[in-house]
CSV table of C-alpha atoms and ligand atoms in Angstrom, one decimal:
chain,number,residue,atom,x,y,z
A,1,UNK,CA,98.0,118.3,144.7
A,2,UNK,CA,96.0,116.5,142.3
A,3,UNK,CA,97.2,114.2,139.6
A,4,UNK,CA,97.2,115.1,136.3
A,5,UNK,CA,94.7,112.9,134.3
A,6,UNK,CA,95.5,110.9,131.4
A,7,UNK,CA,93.8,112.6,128.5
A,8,UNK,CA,93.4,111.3,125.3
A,9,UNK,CA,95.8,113.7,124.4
A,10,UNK,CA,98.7,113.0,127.0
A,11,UNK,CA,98.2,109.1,126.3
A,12,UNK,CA,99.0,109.6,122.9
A,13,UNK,CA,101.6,111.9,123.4
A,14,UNK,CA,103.3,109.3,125.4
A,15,UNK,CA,102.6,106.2,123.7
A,16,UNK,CA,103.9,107.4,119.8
A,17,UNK,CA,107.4,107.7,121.4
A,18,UNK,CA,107.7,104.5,123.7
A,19,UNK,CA,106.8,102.8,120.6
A,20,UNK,CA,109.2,104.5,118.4
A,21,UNK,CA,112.0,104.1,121.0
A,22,UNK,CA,111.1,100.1,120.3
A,23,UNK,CA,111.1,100.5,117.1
A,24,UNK,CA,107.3,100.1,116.6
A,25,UNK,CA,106.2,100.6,112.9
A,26,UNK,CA,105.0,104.0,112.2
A,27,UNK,CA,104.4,104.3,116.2
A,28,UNK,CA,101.8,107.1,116.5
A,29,UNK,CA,99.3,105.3,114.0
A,30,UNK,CA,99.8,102.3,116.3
A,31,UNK,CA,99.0,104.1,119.5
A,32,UNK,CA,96.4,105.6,117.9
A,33,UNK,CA,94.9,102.5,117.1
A,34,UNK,CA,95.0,100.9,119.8
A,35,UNK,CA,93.4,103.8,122.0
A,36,UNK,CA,90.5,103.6,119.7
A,37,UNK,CA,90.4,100.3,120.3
A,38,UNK,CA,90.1,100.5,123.9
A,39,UNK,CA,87.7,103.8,123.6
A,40,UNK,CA,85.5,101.9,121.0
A,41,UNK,CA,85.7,105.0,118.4
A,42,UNK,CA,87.4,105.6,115.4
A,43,UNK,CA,90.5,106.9,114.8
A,44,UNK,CA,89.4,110.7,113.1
A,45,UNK,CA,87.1,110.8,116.5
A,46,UNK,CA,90.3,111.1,119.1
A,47,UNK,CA,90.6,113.6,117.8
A,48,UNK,CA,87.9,115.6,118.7
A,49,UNK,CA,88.1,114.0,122.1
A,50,UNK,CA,91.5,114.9,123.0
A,51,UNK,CA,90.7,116.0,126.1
A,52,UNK,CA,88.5,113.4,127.7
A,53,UNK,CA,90.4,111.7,130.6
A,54,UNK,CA,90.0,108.0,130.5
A,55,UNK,CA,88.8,106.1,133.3
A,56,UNK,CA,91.0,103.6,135.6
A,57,UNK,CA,89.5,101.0,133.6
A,58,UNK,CA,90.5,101.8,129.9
A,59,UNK,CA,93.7,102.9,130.9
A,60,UNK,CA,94.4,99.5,132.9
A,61,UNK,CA,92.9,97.4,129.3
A,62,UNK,CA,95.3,100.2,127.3
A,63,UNK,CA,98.6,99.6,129.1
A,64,UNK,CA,97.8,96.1,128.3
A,65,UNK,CA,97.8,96.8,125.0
A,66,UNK,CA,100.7,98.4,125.1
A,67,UNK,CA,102.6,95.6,126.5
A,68,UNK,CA,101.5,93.4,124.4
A,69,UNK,CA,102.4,95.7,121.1
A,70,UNK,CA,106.4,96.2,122.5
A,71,UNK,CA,106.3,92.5,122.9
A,72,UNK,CA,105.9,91.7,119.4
A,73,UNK,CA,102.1,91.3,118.8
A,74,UNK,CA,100.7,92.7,115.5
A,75,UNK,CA,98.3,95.6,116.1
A,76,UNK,CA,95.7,94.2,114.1
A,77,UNK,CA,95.4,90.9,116.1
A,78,UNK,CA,95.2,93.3,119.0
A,79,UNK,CA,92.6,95.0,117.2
A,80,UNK,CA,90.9,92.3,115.6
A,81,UNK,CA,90.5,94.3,112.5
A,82,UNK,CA,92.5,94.7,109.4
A,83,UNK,CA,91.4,96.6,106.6
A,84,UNK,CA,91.5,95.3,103.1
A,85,UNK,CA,90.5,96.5,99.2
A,86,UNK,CA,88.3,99.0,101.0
A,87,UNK,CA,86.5,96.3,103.2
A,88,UNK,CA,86.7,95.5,107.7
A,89,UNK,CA,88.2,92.0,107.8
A,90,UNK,CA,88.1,90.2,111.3
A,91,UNK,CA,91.5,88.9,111.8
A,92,UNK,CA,93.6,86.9,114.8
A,93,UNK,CA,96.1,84.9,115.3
A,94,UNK,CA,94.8,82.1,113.2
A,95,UNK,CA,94.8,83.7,109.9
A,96,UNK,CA,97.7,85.8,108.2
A,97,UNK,CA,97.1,89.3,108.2
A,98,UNK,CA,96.1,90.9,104.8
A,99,UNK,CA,98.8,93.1,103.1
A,100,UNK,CA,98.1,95.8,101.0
A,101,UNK,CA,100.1,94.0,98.3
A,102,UNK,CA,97.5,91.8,97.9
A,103,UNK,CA,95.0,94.0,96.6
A,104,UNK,CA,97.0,94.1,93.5
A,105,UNK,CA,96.1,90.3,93.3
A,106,UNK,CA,92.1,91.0,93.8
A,107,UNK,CA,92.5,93.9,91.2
A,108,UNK,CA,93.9,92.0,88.7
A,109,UNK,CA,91.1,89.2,89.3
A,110,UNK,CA,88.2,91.7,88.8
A,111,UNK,CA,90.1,93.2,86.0
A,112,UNK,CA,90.3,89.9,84.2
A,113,UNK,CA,86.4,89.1,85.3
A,114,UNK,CA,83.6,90.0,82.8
A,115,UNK,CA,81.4,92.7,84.3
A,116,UNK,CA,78.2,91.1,82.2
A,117,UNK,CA,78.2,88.2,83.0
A,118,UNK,CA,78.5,85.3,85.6
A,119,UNK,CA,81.5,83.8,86.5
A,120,UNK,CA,83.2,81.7,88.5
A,121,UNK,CA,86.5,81.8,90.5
A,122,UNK,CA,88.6,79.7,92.7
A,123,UNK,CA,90.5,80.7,95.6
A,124,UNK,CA,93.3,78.6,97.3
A,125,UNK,CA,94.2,79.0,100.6
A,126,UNK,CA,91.8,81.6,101.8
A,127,UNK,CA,93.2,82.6,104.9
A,128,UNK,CA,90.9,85.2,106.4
A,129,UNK,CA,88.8,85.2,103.4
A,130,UNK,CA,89.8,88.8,102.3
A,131,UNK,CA,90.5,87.5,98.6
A,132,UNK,CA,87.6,85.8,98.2
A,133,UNK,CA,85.6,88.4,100.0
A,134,UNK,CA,87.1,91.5,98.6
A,135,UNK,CA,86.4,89.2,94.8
A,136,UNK,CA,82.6,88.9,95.4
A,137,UNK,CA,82.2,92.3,96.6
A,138,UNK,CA,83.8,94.1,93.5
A,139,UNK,CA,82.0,92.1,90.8
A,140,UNK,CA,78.3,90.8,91.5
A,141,UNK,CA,77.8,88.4,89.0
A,142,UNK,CA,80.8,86.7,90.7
A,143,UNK,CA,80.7,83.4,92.8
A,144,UNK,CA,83.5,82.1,94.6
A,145,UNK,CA,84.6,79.1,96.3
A,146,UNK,CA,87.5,79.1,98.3
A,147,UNK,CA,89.5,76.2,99.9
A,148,UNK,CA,91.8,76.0,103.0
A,149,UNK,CA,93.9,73.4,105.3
A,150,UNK,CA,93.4,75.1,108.0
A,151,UNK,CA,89.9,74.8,110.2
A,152,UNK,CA,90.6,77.5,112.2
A,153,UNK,CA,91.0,80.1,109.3
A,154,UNK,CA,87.9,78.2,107.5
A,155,UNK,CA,85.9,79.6,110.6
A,156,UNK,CA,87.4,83.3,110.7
A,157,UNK,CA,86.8,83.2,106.4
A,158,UNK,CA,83.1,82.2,107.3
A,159,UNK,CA,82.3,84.6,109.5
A,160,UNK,CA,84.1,87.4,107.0
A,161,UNK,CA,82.1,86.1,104.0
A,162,UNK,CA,79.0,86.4,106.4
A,163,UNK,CA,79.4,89.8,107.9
A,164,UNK,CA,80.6,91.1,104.9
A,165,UNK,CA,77.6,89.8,103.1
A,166,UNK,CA,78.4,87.6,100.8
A,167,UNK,CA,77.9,84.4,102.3
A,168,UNK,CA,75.6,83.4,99.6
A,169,UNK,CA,78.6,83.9,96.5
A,170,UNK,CA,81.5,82.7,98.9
A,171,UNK,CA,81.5,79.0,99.6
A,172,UNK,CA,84.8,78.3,101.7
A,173,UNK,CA,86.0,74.3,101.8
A,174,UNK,CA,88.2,73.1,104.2
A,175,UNK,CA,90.8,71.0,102.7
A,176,UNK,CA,94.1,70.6,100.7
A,177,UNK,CA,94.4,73.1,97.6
A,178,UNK,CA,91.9,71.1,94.7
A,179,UNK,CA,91.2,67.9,97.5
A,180,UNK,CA,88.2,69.1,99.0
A,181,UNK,CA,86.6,70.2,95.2
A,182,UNK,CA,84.0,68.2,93.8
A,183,UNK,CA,84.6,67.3,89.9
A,184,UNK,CA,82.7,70.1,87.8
A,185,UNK,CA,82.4,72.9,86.3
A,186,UNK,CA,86.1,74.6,85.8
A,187,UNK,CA,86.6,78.3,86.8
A,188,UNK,CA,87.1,81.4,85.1
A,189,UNK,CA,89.9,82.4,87.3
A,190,UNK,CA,92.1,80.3,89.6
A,191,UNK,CA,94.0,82.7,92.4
A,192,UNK,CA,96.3,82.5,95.3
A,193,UNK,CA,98.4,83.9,97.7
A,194,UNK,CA,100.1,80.5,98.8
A,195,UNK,CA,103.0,80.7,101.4
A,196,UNK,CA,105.8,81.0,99.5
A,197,UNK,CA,108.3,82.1,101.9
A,198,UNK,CA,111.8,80.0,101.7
A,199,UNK,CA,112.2,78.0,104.9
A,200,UNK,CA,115.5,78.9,105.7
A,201,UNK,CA,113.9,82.6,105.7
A,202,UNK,CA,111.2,82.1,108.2
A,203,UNK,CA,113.9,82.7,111.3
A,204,UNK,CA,114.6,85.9,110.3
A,205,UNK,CA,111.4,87.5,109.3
A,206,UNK,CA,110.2,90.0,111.9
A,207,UNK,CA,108.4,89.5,115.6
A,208,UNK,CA,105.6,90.5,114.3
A,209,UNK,CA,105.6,88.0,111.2
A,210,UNK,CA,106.6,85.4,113.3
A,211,UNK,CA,103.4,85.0,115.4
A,212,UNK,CA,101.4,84.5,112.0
A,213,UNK,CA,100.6,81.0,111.3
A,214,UNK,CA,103.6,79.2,109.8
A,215,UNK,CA,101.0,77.2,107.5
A,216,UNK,CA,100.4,80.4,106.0
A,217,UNK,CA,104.4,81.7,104.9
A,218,UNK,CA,106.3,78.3,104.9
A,219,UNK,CA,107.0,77.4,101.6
A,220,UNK,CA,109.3,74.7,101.9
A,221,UNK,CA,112.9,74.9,101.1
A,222,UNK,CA,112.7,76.9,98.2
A,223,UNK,CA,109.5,79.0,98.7
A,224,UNK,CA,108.1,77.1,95.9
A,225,UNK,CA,106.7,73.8,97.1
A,226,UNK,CA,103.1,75.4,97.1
A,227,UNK,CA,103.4,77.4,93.8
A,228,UNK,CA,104.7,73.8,92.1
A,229,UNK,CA,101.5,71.8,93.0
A,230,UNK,CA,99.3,75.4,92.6
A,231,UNK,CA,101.2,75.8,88.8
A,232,UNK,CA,100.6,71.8,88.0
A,233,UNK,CA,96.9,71.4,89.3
A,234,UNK,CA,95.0,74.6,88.3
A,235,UNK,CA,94.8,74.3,84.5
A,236,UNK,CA,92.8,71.1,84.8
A,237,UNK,CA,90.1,73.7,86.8
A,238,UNK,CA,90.2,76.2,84.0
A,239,UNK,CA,88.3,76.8,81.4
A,240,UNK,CA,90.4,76.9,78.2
A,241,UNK,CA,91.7,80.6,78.4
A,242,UNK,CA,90.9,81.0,81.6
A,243,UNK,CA,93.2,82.7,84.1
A,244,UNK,CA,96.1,81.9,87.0
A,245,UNK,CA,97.3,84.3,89.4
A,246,UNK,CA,99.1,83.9,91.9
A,247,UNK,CA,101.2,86.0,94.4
A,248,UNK,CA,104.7,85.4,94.5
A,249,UNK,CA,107.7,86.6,96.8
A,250,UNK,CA,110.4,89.3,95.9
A,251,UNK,CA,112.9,87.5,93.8
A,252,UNK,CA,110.9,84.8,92.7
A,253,UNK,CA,109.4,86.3,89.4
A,254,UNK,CA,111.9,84.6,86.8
A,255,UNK,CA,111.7,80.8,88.7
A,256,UNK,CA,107.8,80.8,88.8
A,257,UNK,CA,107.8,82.4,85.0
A,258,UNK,CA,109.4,79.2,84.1
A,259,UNK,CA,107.6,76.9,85.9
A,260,UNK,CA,104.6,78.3,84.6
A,261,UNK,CA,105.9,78.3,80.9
A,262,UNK,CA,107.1,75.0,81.0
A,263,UNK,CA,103.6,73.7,82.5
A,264,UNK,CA,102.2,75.1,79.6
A,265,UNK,CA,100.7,78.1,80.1
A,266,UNK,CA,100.3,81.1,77.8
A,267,UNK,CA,100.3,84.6,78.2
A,268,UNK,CA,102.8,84.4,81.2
A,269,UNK,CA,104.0,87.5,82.8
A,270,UNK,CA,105.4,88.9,86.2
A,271,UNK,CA,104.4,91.7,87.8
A,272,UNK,CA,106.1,93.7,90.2
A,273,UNK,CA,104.4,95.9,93.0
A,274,UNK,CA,104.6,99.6,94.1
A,275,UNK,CA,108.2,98.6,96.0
A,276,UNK,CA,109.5,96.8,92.3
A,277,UNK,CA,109.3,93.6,94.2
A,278,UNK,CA,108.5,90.6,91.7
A,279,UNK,CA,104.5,90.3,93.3
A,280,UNK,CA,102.0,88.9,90.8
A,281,UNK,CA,102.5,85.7,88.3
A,282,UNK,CA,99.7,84.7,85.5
A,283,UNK,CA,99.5,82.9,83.2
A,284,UNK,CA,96.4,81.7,80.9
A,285,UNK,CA,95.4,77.9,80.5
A,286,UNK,CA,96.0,77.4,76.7
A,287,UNK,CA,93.3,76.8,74.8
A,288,UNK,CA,93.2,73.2,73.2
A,289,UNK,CA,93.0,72.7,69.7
A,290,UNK,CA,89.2,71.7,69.7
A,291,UNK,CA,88.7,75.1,70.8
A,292,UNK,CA,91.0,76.9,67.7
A,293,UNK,CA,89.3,77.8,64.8
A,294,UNK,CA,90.9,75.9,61.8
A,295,UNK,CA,92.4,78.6,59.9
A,296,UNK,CA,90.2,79.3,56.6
A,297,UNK,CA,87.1,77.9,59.0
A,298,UNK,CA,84.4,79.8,60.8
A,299,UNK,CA,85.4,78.2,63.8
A,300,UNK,CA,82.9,75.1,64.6
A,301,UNK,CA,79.6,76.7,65.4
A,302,UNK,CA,78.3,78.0,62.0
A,303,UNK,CA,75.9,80.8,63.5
B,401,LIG,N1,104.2,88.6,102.0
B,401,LIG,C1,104.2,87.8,103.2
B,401,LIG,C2,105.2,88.2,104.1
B,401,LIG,O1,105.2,89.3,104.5
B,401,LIG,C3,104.3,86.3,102.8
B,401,LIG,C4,103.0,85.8,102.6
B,401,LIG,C5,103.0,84.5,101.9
B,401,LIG,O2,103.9,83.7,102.1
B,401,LIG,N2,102.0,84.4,101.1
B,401,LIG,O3,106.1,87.6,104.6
């Protein structure tokens, strides 16, 4: 009697409902991506392999996988990949994984950015790069310098911004928010996804969100400890008018409104994302009276 073999097919078909018995997120995406992982093909081409058995060897490196996932890992750090805005990212376990929440963040940037001319933005806590990245990509006159604490997620960024190709308009600094800039010129655009998850909170997010690094969510007591010093520093690195915007947790839209109010800004407003969950803070760095035409003037350059 020979053994049935293990088809691309019959793996599937057996993997989408151990995972959903575990309570996998969407389970059959998962097990398909994962099997294309270990086959070294896309997704859309299992399927027109269906029927290829896989060798002793794959199936060994897939079962693997599988334990792994029901243990708690997040499929992309099993995968390596995430994508983001469009773009590949090269993710592990030392960078948070992108959301697709965040791409409201780098939309709003480019919408803000002029398309004619250059500009500059700064990025705080870059994590695996993808907002700094995904920035340069969608507006070429665009440069970018992005800091982070972390050394470990200053490599992974690097090697995004390189692969990518935009190592030339990316410049990622390791370092504390603002520390590791050099006094200059200010930026168009200051953005961030800062942790900004309240500490008493990080026990009960999922398995999954729990093997991210902490550096990345914890945002002390409150959420807010990150946001404060983000809200305080950035106006001093914008030009007058220029632009804030962060990313903010569910909940915390009327809090940072007022902090950003009350630190001056103009032209603050919340926005929520496709699940209504406060998402998206801005405000604009007021422009100072030197740079407000007197009223009845011509403003002070007579051309
Ligand atoms: N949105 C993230 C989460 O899922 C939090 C990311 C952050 O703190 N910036 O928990």
């Amino acid at each position: 009697m020979t053994e049935q073999p293990w088809t691309v097919r019959r793996v599937l078909g057996w993997t989408a409902p151990h995972f959903e018995k575990l309570g996998v997120d969407a389970p059959r995406l998962t097990a398909e991506l994962l099997l294309a992982h270990v086959l070294d093909t896309s997704r859309v081409r299992l399927y027109a392999d269906l029927d290829r058995p896989l060798e002793k060897g794959e199936l060994a490196a897939f079962r693997t996988l599988i334990a792994r996932r029901s243990a708690g890992e997040p499929t992309q750090y099993l995968t390596g990949r995430r994508e983001f805005y469009g773009h590949s990212f090269q993710v592990d376990p030392r960078v948070l994984i992108p959301r697709p929440e965040t791409e409201l963040l780098v939309e709003a940037v480019l919408r803000a950015l002029p398309r004619d001319s250059n500009s500059r933005v700064l990025e705080l806590g870059a994590g695996s790069g993808c907002i700094a990245v995904s920035i340069a990509l969608g507006n070429a006159r665009t440069r970018v310098v992005a800091t982070e604490l972390s050394p470990d997620a200053v490599e992974v960024a690097r090697s995004n911004a390189r692969t990518l190709g935009v190592a030339d308009r990316v410049e990622v600094r390791q370092g504390d928010l603002f520390a590791p800039l050099a006094a200059g010129r200010p930026f168009e655009v200051v953005a961030s996804n800062p942790p900004y998850v309240a500490r008493p909170e990080l026990p009960t997010l999922s398995a999954e969100v729990r093997k991210e690094p902490h550096l990345a969510l914890d945002g002390g007591e409150d959420g807010l400890d990150v946001v404060r010093r983000i809200v305080s520093g950035a106006s001093a690195w914008l030009v007058p008018g220029g632009l804030l915007a962060l990313e903010i947790g569910d909940g915390q839209g009327p809090r940072v409104q007022s902090l950003l109010e009350d630190a001056g800004y103009g032209s603050v407003r919340i926005e929520r994302d496709l699940a209504r969950h406060d998402r998206l803070a801005f405000g604009t760095r007021n422009r100072g009276p030197q740079d407000t035409p007197r009223e009845g003037s011509l403003g002070s350059d007579p051309h």
